[in-house]
Tab-separated table of C-alpha atoms and ligand atoms in Angstrom:
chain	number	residue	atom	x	y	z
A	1	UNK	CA	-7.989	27.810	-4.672
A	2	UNK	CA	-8.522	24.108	-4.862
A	3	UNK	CA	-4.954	22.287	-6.478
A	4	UNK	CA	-6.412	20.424	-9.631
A	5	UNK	CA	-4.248	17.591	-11.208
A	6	UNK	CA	-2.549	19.613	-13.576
A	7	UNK	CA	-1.230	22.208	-10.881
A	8	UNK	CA	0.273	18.709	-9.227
A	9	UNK	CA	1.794	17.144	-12.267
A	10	UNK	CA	3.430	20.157	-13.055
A	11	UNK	CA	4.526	20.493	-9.319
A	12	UNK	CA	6.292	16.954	-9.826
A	13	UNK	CA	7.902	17.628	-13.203
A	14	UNK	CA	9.815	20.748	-11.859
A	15	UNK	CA	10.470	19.000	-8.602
A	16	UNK	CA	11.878	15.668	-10.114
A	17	UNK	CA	14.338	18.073	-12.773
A	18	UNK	CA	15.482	20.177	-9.943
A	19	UNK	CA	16.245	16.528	-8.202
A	20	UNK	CA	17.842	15.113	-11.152
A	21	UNK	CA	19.808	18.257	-11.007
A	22	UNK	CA	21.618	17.178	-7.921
A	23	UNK	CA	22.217	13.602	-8.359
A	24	UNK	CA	25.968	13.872	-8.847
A	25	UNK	CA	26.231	14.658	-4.984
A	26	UNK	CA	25.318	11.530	-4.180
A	27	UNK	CA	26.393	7.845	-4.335
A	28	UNK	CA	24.535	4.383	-4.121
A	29	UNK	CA	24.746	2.673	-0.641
A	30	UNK	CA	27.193	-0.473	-1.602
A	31	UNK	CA	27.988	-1.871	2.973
A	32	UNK	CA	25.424	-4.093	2.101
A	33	UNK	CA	26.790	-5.399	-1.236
A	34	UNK	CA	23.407	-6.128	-3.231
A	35	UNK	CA	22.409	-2.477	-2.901
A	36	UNK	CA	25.789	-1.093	-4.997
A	37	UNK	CA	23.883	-2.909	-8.220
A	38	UNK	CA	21.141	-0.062	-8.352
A	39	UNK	CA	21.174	1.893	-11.327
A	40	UNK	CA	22.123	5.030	-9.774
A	41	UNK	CA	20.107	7.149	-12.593
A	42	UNK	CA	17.080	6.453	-11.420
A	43	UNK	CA	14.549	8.958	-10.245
A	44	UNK	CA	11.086	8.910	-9.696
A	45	UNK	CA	8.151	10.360	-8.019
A	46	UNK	CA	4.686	9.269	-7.078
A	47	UNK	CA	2.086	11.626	-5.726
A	48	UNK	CA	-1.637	10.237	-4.743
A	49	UNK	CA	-4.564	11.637	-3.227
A	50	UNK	CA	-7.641	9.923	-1.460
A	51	UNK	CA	-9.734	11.125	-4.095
A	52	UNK	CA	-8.211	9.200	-6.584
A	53	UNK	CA	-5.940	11.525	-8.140
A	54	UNK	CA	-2.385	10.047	-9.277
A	55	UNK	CA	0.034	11.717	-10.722
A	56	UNK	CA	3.815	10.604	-11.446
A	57	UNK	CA	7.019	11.172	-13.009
A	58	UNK	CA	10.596	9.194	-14.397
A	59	UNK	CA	10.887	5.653	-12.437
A	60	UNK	CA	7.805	5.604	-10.232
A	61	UNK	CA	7.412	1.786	-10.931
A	62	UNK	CA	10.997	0.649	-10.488
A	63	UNK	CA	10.862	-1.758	-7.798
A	64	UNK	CA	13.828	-1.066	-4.636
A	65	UNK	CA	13.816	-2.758	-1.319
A	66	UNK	CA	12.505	-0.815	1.758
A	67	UNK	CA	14.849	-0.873	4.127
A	68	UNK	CA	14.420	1.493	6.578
A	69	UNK	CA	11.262	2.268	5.616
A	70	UNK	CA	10.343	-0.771	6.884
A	71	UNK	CA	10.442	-0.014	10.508
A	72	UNK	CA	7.560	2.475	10.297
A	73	UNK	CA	5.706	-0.795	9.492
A	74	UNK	CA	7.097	-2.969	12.226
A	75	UNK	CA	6.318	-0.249	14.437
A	76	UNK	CA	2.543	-0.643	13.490
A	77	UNK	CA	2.779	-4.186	13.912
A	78	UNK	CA	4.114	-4.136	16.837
A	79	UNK	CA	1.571	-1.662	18.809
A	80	UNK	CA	-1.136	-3.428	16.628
A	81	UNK	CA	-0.262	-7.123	18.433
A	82	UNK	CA	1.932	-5.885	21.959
A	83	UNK	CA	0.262	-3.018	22.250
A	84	UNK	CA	1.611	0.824	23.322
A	85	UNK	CA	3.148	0.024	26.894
A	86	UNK	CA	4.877	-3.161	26.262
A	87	UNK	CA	6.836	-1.051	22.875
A	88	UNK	CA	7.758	1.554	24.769
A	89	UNK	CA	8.827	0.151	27.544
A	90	UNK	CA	11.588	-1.063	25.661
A	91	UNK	CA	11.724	1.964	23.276
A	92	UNK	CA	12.015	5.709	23.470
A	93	UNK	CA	10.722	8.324	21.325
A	94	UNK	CA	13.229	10.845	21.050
A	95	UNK	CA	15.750	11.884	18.449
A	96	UNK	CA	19.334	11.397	18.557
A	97	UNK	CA	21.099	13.089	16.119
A	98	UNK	CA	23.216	10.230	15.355
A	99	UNK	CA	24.157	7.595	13.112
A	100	UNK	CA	21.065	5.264	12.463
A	101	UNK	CA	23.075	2.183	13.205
A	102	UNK	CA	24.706	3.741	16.025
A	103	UNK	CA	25.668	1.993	19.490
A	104	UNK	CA	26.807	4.662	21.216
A	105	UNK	CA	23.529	6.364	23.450
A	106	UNK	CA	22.867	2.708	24.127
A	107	UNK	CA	26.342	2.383	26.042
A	108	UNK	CA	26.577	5.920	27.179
A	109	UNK	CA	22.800	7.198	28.486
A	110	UNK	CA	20.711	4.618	28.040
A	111	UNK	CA	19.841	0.651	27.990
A	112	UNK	CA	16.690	1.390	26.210
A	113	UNK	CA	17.488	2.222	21.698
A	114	UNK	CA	16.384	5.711	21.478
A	115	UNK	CA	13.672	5.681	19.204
A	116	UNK	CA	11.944	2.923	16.968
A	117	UNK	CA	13.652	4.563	13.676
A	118	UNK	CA	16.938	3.476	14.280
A	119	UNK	CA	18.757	0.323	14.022
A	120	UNK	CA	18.745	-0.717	17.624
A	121	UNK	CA	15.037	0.445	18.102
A	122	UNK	CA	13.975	-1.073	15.117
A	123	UNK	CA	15.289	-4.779	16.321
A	124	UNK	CA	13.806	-4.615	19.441
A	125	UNK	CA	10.379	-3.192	17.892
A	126	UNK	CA	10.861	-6.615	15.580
A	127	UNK	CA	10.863	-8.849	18.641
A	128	UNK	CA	7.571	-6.928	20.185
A	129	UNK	CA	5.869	-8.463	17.142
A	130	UNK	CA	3.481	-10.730	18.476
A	131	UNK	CA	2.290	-13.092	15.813
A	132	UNK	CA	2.864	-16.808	14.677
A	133	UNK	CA	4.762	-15.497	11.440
A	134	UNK	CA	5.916	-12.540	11.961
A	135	UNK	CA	7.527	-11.402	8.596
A	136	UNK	CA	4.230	-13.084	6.947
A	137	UNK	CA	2.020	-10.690	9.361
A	138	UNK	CA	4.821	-7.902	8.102
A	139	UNK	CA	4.313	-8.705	4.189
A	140	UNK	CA	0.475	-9.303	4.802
A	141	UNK	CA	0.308	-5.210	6.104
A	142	UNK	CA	3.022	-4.254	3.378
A	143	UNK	CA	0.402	-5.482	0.936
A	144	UNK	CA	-2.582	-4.034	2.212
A	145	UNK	CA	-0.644	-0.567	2.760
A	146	UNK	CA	0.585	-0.039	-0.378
A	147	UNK	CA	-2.584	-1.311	-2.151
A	148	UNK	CA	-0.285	-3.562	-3.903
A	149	UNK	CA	-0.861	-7.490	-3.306
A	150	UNK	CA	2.356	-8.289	-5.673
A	151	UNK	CA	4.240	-6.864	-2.948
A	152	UNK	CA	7.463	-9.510	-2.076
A	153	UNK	CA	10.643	-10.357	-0.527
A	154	UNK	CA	14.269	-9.829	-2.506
A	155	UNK	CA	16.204	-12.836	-1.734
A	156	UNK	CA	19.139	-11.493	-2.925
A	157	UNK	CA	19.167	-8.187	-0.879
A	158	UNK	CA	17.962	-10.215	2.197
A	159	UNK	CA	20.589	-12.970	1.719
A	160	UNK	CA	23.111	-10.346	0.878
A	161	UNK	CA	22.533	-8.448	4.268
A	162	UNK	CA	22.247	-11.339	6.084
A	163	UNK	CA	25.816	-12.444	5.003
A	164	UNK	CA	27.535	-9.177	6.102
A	165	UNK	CA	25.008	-7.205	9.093
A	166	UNK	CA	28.199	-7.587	11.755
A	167	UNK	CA	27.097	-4.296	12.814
A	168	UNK	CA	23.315	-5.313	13.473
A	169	UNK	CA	24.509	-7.901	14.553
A	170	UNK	CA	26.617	-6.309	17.410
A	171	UNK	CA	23.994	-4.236	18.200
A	172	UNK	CA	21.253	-7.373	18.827
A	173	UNK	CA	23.686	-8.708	20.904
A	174	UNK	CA	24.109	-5.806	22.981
A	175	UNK	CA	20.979	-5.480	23.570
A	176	UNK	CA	20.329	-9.032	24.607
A	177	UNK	CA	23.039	-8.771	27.020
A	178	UNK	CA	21.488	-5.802	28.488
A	179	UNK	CA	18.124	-7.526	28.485
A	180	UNK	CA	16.339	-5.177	26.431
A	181	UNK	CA	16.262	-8.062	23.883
A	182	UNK	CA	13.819	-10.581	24.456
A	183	UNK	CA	13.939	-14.060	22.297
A	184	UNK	CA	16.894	-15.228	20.067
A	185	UNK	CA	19.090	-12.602	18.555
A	186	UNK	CA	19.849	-14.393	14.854
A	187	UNK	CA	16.230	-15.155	14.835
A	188	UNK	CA	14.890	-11.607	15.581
A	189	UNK	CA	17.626	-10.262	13.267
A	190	UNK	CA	16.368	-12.697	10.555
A	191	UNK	CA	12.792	-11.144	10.710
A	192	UNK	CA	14.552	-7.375	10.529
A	193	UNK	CA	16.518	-7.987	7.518
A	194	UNK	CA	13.848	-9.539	5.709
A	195	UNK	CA	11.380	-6.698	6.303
A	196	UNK	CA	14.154	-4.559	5.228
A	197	UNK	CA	14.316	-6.955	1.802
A	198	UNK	CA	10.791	-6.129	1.259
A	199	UNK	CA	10.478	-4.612	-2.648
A	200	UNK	CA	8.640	-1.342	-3.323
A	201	UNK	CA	7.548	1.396	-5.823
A	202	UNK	CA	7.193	4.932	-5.939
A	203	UNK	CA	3.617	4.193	-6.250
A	204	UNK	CA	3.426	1.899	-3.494
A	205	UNK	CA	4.730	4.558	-1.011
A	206	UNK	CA	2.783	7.444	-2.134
A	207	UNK	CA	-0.416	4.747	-1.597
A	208	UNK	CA	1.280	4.114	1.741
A	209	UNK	CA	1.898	7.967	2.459
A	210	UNK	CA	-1.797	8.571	1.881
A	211	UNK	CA	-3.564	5.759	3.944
A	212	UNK	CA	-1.261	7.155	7.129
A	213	UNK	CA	-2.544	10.481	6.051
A	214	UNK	CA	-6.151	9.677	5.882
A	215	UNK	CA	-5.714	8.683	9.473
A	216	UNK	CA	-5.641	4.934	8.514
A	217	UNK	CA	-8.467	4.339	6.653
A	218	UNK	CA	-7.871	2.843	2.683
A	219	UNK	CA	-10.560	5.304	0.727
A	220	UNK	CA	-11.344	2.806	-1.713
A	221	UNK	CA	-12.992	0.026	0.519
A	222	UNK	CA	-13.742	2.590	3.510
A	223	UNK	CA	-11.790	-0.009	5.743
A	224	UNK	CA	-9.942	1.010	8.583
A	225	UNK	CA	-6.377	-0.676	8.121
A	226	UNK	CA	-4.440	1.094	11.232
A	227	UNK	CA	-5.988	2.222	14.203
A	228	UNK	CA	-6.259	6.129	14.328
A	229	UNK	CA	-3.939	6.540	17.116
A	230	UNK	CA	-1.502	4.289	16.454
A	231	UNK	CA	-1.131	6.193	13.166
A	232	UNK	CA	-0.490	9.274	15.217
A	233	UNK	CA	1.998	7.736	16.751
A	234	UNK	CA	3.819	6.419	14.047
A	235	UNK	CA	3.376	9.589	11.806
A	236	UNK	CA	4.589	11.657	14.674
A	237	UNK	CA	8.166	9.542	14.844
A	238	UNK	CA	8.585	10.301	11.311
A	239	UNK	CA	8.388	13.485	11.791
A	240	UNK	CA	10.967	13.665	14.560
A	241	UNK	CA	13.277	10.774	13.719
A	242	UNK	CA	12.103	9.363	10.506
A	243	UNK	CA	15.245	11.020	8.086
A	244	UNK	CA	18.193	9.527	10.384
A	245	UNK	CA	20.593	12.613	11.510
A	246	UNK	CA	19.086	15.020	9.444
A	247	UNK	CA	15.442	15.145	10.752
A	248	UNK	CA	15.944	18.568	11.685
A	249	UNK	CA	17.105	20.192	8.621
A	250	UNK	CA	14.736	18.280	6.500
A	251	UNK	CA	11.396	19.262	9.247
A	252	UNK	CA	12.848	23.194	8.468
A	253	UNK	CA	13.212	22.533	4.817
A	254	UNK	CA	10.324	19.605	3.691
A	255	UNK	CA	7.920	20.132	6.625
A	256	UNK	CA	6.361	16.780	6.051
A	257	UNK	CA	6.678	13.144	7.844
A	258	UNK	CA	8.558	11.260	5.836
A	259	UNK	CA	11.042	7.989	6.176
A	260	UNK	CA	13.536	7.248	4.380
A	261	UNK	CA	15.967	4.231	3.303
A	262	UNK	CA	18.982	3.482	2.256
A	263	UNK	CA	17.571	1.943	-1.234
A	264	UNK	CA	17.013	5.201	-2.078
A	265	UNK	CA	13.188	5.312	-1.089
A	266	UNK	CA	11.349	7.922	0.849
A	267	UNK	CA	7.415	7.806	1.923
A	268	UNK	CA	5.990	11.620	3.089
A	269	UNK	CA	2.589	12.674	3.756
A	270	UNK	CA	0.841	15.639	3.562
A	271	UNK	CA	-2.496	16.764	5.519
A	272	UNK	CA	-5.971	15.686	4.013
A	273	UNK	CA	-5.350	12.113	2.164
A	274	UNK	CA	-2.031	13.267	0.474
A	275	UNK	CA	1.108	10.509	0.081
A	276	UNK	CA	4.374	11.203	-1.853
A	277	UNK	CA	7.049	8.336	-2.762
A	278	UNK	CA	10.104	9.117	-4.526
A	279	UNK	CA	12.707	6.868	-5.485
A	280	UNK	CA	16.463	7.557	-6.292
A	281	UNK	CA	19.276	5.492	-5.108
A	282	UNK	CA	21.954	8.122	-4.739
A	283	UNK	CA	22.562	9.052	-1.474
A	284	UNK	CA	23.970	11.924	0.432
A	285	UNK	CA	26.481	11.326	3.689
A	286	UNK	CA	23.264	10.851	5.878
A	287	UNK	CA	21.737	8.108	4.179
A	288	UNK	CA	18.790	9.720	2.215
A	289	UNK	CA	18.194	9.531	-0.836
A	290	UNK	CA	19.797	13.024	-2.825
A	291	UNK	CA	17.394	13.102	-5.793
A	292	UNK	CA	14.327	12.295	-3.271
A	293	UNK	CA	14.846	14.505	-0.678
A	294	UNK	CA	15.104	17.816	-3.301
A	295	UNK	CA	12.046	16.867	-4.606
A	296	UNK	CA	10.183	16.454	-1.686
A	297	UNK	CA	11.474	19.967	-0.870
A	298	UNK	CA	10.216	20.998	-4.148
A	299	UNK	CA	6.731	19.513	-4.573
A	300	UNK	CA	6.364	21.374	-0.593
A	301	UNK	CA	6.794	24.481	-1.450
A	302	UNK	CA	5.348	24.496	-5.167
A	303	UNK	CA	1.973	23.020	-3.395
A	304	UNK	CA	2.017	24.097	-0.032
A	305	UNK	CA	2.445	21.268	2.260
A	306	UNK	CA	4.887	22.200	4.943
A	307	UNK	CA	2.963	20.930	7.979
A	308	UNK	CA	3.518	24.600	9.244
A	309	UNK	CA	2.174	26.122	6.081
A	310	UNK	CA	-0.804	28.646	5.869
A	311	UNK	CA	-1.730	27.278	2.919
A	312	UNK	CA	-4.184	24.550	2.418
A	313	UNK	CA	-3.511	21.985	0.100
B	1	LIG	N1	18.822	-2.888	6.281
B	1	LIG	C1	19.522	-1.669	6.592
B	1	LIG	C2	20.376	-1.831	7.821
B	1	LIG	O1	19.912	-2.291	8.795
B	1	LIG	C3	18.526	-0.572	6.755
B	1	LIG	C4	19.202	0.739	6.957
B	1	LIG	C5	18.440	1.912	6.442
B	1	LIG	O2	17.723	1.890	5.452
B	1	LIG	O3	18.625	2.933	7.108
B	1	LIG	O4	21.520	-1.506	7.839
């Protein structure tokens, strides 16, 4: 049986009240100090299909920077102007189970940041970018991705992170000592964390969420925005590595790529032109956003859309 709009919106009402539901067991991110000024009520879900069909609930259309989010993006970039061999040369692609701004695998197994998800492989995926402006070329895809051409920077999130990232910062350095790092640390670093400061909806993940899912191409103008493969690739991370130390559990649980950040975003697909962005600042010990992540479970199993799923969506 074909899933009609109302079947969705009612999908995304129960989902966001069983996620509102669980917000106490969270708490805003505050190490980077401009984040603790979210209003940590806020919850709100986006669902969109390459059809046309849009349906959302509660703050859908509160902007939030990306953060982490952002390095599914830089990742495109990246392959899109360096191209697969030069990226993962100085990137893996496996999991790791810990902390995403961890330093540890890079001292203890290897010189090479794990996976482009995390912290370390995020930086170095910044410095593969191979383009006169490279946070330009970053807001220039942002726009295009999210079908949203208002799409800008928060100078105080990106000032406010740029004041206190010792930890980034210890981890560019690392690198660069070890070589992995090409180019200047504070300017690389300067690209990541405004990326990071990059402000989105709801809405402009679940547009996101469904161009990856219709293998790249934007439905509206037929145009290809992200090569096929390179799509693959990056959907394929998110799926692994793309919800920090909890991947795992959330694969078993949510069955969909997703990525997640700590301004309380998260951007999922689902199989045939299907995005979902939710937005709630609270998060759980991981990083991810509490409110988000039950409603991503929810809207899954009310419609189907565990990648392992017999049913079709
Ligand atoms: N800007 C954040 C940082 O580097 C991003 C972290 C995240 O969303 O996971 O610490």
């Amino acid at each position: 049986m074909a899933i009609d709009k109302a079947m969705i919106q009612a999908a995304l009402e129960e989902a966001w009240d069983e996620g509102r539901n669980v917000l106490y067991e969270g708490k805003v991110a505050d190490y980077i100090p401009e984040l603790a000024k979210a209003d940590s009520s806020n919850l709100g879900v986006c669902l969109m299909r390459k059809d046309g069909t849009v349906c959302t609930v509660g703050d859908y259309n509160i902007p939030f920077t990306m953060q982490s989010i952002s390095k599914t993006m830089a990742l495109i970039l990246a392959l899109q102007t360096a191209g697969y061999d030069k990226v993962f040369s100085k990137i893996g692609m496996e999991p790791t189970g810990d902390r995403f701004d961890s330093i540890l695998q890079l001292e203890l197994k290897d010189w090479r940041p794990f996976n482009p998800m995390i912290n370390a492989g995020a930086i170095v995926t910044t410095s593969c970018i191979e383009t006169p402006d490279p946070f330009q070329s970053f807001l220039d895809l942002a726009r295009s991705l999210c079908g949203n051409p208002k799409i800008r920077l928060n100078e105080c999130v990106y000032r406010s992170e740029k004041r206190t990232g010792t930890r980034n910062r210890s981890i560019a350095f690392l690198l660069k000592s070890d070589h992995v790092l090409d180019g200047e640390p504070e300017e690389i670093l300067d690209v990541y964390f405004r990326m990071c400061s990059v402000m989105v909806t709801a809405k402009d993940l679940a547009h996101y969420g469904m161009i990856l899912s219709n293998h790249g191409v934007d439905p509206a103008t037929g145009k290809q925005l992200v090569d096929s493969r390179i799509v693959r690739i990056v959907v394929t991370l998110m799926m692994l590595c793309g919800m920090y130390d909890e991947s795992g559990e959330y694969a078993v649980k949510v069955g969909l790529p997703s990525k997640s950040g700590v301004g309380g975003g998260i951007v999922a697909l689902a199989r045939q032109g299907v995005g979902i962005g939710t937005f709630g600042p609270k998060l759980n010990k991981k990083g991810n956003s509490v409110g988000g992540e039950k409603i991503m479970q929810v809207v899954s199993e009310k419609l189907g859309l565990h990648v392992f799923d017999t049913k079709t969506f």
